[in-house]
mmCIF file of C-alpha atoms in Angstrom:
data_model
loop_
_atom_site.group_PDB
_atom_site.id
_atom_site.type_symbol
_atom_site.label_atom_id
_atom_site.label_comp_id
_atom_site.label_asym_id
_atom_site.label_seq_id
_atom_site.Cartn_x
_atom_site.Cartn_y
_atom_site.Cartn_z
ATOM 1 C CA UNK A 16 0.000 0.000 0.000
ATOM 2 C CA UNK A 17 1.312 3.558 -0.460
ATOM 3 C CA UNK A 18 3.674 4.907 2.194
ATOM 4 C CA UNK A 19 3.560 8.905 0.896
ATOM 5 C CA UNK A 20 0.227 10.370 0.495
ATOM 6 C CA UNK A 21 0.819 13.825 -1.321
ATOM 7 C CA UNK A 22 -2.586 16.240 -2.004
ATOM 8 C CA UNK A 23 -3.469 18.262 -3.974
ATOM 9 C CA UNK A 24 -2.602 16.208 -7.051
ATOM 10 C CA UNK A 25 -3.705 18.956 -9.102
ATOM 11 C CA UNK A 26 -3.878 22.557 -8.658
ATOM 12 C CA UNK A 27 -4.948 25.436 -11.099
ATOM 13 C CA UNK A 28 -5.285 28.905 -9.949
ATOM 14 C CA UNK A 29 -4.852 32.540 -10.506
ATOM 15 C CA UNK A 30 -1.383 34.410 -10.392
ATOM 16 C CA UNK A 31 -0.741 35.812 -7.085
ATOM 17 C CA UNK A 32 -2.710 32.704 -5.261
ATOM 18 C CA UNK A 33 -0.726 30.792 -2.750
ATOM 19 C CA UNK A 34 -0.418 27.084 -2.419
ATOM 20 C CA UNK A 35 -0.206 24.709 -0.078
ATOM 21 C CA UNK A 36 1.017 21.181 -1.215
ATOM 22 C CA UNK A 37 0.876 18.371 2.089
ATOM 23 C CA UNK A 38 3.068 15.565 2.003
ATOM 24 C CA UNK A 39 2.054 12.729 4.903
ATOM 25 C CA UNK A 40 3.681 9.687 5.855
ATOM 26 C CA UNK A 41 1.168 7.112 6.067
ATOM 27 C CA UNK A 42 3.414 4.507 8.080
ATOM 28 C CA UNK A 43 6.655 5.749 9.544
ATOM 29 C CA UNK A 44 7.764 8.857 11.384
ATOM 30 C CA UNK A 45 9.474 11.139 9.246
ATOM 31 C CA UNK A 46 11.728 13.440 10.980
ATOM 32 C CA UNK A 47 12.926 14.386 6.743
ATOM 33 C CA UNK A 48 11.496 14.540 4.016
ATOM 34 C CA UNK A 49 12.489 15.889 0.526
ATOM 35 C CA UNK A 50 10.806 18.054 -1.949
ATOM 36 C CA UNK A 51 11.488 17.770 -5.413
ATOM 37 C CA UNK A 52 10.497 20.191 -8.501
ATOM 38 C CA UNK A 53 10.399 19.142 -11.815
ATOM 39 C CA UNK A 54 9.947 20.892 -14.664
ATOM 40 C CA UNK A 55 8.396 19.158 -18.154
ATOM 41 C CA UNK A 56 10.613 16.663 -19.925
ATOM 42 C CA UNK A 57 13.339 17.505 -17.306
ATOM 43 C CA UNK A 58 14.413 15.480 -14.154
ATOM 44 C CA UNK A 59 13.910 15.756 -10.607
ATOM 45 C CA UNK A 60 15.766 18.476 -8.828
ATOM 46 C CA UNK A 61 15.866 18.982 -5.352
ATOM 47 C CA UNK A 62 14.632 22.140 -3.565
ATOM 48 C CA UNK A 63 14.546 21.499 0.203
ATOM 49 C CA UNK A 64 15.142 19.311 2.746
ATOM 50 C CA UNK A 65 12.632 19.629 6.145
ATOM 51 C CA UNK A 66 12.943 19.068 9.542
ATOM 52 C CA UNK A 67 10.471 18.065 11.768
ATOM 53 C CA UNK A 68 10.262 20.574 14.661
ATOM 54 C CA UNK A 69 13.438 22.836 12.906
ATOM 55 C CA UNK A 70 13.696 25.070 9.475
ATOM 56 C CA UNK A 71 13.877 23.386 6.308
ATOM 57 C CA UNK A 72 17.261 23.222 4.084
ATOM 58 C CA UNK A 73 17.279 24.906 1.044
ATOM 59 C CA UNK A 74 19.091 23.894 -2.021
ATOM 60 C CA UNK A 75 21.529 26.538 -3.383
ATOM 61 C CA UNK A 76 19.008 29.031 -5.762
ATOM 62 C CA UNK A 77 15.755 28.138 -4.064
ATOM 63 C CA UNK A 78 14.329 31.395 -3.007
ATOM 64 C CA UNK A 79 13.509 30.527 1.100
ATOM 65 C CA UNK A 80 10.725 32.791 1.104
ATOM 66 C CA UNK A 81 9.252 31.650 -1.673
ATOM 67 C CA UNK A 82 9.362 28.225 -0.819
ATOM 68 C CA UNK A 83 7.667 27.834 2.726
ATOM 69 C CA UNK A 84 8.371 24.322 4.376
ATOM 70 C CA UNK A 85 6.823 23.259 7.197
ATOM 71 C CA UNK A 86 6.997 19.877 9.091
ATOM 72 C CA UNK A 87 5.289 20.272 12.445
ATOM 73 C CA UNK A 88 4.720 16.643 13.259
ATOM 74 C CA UNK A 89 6.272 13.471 12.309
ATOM 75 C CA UNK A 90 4.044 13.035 9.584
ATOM 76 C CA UNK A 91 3.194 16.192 8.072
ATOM 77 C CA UNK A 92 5.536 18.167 5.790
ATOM 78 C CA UNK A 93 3.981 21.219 3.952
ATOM 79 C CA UNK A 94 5.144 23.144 0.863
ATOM 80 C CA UNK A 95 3.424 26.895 0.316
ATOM 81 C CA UNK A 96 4.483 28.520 -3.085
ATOM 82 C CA UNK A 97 3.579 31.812 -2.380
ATOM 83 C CA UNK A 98 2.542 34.568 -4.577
ATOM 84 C CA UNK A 99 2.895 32.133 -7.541
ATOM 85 C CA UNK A 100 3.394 33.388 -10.580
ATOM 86 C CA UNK A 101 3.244 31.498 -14.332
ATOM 87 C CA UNK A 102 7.148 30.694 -14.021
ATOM 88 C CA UNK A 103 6.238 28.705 -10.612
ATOM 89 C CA UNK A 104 4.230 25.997 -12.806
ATOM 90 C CA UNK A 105 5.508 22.326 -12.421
ATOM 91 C CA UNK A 106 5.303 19.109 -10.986
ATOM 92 C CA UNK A 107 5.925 19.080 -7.194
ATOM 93 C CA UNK A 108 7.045 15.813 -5.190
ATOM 94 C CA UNK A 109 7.849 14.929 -2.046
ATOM 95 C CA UNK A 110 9.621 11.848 -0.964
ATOM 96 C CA UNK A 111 10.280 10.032 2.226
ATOM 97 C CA UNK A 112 13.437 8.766 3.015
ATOM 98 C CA UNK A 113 13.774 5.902 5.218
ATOM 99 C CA UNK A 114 17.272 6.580 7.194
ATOM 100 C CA UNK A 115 17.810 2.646 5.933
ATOM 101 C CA UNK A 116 19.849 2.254 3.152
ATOM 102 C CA UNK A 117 18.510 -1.018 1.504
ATOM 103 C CA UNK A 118 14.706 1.184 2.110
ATOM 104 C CA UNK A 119 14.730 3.597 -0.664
ATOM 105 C CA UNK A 120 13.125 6.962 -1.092
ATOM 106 C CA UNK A 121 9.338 6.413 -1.155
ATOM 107 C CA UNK A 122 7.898 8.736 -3.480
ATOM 108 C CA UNK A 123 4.272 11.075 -3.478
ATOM 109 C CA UNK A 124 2.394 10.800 -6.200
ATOM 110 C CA UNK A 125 3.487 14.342 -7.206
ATOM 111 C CA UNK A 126 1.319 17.588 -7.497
ATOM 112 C CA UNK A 127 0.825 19.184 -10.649
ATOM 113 C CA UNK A 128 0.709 23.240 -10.359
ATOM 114 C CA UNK A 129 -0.592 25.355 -12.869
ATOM 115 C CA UNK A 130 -0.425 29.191 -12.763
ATOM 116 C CA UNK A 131 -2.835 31.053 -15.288
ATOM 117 C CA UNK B 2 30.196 15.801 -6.340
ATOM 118 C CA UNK B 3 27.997 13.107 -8.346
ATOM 119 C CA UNK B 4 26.745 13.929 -11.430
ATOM 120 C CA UNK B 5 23.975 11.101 -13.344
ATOM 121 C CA UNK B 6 24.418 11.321 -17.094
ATOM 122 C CA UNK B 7 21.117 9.701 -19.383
ATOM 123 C CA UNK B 8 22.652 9.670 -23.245
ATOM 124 C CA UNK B 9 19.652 8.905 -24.894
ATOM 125 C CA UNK B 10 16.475 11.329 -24.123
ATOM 126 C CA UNK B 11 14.288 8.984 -26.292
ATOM 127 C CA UNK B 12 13.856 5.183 -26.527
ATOM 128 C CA UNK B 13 11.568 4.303 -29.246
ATOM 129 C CA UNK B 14 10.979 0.075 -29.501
ATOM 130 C CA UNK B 15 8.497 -1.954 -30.869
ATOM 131 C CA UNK B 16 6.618 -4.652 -28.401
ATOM 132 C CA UNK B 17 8.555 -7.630 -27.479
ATOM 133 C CA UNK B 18 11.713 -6.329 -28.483
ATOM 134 C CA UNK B 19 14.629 -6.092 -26.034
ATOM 135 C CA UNK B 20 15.677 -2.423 -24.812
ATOM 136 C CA UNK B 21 18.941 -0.972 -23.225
ATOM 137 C CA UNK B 22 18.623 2.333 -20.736
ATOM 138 C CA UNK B 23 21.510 3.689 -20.524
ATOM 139 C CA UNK B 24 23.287 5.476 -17.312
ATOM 140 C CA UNK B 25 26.523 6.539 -16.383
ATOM 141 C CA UNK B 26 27.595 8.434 -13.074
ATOM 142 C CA UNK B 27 30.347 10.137 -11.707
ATOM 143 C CA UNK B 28 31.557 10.465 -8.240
ATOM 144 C CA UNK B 29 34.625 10.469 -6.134
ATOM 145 C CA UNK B 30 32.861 8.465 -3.451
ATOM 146 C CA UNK B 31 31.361 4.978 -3.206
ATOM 147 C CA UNK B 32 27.417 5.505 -4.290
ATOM 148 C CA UNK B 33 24.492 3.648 -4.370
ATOM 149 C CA UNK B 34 22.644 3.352 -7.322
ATOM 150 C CA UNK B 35 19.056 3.315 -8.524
ATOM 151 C CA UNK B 36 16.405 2.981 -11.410
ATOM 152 C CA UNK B 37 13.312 4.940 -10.936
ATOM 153 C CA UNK B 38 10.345 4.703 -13.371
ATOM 154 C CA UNK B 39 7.471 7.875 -14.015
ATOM 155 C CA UNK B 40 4.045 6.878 -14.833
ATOM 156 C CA UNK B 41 2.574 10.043 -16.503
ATOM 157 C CA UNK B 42 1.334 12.778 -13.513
ATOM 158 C CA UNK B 43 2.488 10.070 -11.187
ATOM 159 C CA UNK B 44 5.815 9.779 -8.278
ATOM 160 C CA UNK B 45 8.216 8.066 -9.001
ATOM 161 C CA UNK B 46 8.724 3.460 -8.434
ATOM 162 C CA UNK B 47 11.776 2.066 -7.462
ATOM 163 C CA UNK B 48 12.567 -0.385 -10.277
ATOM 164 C CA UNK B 49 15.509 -1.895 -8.951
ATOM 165 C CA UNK B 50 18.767 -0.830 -6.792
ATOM 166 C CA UNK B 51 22.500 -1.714 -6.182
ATOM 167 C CA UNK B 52 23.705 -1.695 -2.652
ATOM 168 C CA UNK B 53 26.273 -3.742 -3.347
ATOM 169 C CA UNK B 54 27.483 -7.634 -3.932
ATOM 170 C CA UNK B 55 26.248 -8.872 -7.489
ATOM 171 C CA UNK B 56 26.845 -6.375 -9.936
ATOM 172 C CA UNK B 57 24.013 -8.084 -11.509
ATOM 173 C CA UNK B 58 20.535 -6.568 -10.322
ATOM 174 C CA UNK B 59 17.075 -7.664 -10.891
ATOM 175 C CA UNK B 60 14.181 -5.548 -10.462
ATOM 176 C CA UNK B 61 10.651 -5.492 -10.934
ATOM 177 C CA UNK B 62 8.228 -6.019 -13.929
ATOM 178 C CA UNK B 63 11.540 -8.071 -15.632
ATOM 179 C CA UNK B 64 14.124 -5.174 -15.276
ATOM 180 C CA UNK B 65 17.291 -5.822 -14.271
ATOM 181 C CA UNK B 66 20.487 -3.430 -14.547
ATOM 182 C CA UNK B 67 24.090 -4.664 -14.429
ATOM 183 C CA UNK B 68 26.859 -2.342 -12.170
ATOM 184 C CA UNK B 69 30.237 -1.376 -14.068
ATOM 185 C CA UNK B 70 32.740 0.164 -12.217
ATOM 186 C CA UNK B 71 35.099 0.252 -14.614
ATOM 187 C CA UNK B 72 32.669 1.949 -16.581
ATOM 188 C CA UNK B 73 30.836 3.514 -14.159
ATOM 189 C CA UNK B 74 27.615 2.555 -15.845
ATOM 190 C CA UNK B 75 24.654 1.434 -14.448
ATOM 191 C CA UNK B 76 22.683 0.423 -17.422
ATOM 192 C CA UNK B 77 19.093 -0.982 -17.315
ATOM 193 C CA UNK B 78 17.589 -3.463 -19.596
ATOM 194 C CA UNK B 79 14.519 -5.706 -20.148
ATOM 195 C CA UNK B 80 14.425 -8.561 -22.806
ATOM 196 C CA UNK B 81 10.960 -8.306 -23.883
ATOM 197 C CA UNK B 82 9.464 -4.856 -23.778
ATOM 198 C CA UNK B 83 5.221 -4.400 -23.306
ATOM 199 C CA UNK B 84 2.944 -1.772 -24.165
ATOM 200 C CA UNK B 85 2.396 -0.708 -20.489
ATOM 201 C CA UNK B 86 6.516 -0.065 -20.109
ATOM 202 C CA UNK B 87 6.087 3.098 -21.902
ATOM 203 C CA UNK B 88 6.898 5.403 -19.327
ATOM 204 C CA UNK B 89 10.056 7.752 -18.357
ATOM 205 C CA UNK B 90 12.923 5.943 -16.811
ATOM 206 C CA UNK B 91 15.198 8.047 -14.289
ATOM 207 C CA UNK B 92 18.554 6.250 -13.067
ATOM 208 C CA UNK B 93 19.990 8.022 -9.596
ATOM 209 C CA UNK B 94 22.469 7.781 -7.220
ATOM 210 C CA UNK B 95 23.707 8.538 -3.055
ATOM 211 C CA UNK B 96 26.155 9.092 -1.466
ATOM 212 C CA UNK B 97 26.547 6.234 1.597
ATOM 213 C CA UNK B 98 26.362 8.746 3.850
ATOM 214 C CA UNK B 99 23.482 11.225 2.669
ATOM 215 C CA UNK B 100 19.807 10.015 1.910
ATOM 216 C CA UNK B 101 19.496 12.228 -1.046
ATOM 217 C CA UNK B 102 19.441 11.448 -4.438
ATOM 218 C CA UNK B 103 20.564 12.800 -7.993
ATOM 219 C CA UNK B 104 18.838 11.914 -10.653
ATOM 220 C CA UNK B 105 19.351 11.690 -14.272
ATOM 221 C CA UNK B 106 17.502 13.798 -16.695
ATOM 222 C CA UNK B 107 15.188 10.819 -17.483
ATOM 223 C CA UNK B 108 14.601 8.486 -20.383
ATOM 224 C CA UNK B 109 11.439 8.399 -22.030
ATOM 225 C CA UNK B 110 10.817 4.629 -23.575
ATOM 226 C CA UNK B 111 8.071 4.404 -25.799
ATOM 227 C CA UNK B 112 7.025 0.957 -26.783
ATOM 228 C CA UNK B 113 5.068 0.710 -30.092
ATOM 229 C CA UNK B 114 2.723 -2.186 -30.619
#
């Protein structure tokens, strides 16, 4: 059964809206868990790492305020794009890493944000 | 650092017909390495990984990927392709002491019937 339960998996709003994206861990405690943009026909790149109960690390180039992360519980992590804009548009994911090396990543299903 | 290099953006293939993925990585440490697949609007599946022992790995859905370190390839490959592989194939790899990945800028396979 799934292990990373990411909603919305769709969003389309207005320019200027914020968005929240929630990323829960169905199974396990996460004290991390990764978010991931990717753009179309391009990979995944990392944007931030959070930290239950601490700030979130940022990736070199991802704009902080931008980019709110929140992970106030052991199974919650949050991403707010705020003040989106057209250039914000892609396909968010989180993932869950497992602190286990032979448990891989476990993967949302992704959220796809589009900014008219 | 690691860097994930994908050669071929494309994989076009009819059905039944065997395909290659190809992957190479650099790095200066030992890594693990992986083979994600993308489902359209979907996460990402773990196909198959190397930890480390058999450079020969299977994976799901009749994948299996073969570990060069001489090469430092990681490429994937399936015998017999089906409709329902058509997807986008990402190959990644970690450091042993970090949980995060770097991925590859994806393959998309296409299988024609």
């Amino acid at each position: 059964g799934a292990v990373v339960s990411q909603h919305p998996s769709w969003v389309i709003c207005k320019s200027g809206t914020s968005v929240k994206i929630e990323c829960r861990s169905l199974d396990f405690q996460a004290t991390t868990m990764f978010w991931y943009r990717q753009f179309p026909k391009q990979s995944l790149m990392l944007m931030a790492t959070s930290n239950e109960g601490s700030k979130a690390t940022y990736e070199q180039g991802v704009e902080k305020d931008k980019f709110l992360i929140n992970h106030a519980s052991l199974t919650l992590s949050t991403l707010t794009v705020t003040s989106a804009h057209p250039e914000d548009s892609s396909f968010y994911i989180c993932s869950l890493p497992r602190g286990v090396v032979d448990q891989p990543q476990h993967f949302g299903d992704g959220t796809r944000l589009s900014i008219l | 650092a690691q860097s994930v290099t994908q050669l071929d953006s494309q994989v076009p293939v009819f059905e039944e017909a065997p395909v290659e993925l190809r992957c190479n990585y650099s790095s200066s440490v030992s890594v693990y390495l992986f083979w994600y697949v993308q489902y359209p609007n979907q996460g990402l599946q773990l196909l198959l990984k190397y930890l480390s022992g058999s450079t020969l790995v299977k994976g799901i859905n009749g994948f299996e990927a073969e570990f060069n370190k001489s090469q430092t390839s990681f490429h994937l490959r399936k015998p017999s392709v089906h409709i329902s592989d058509t997807a986008e194939y990402f190959c990644a790899v970690q450091r042993r002491d970090t949980d995060k990945l770097i991925f590859g800028t994806g393959t998309r396979l296409q299988v024609f019937p």
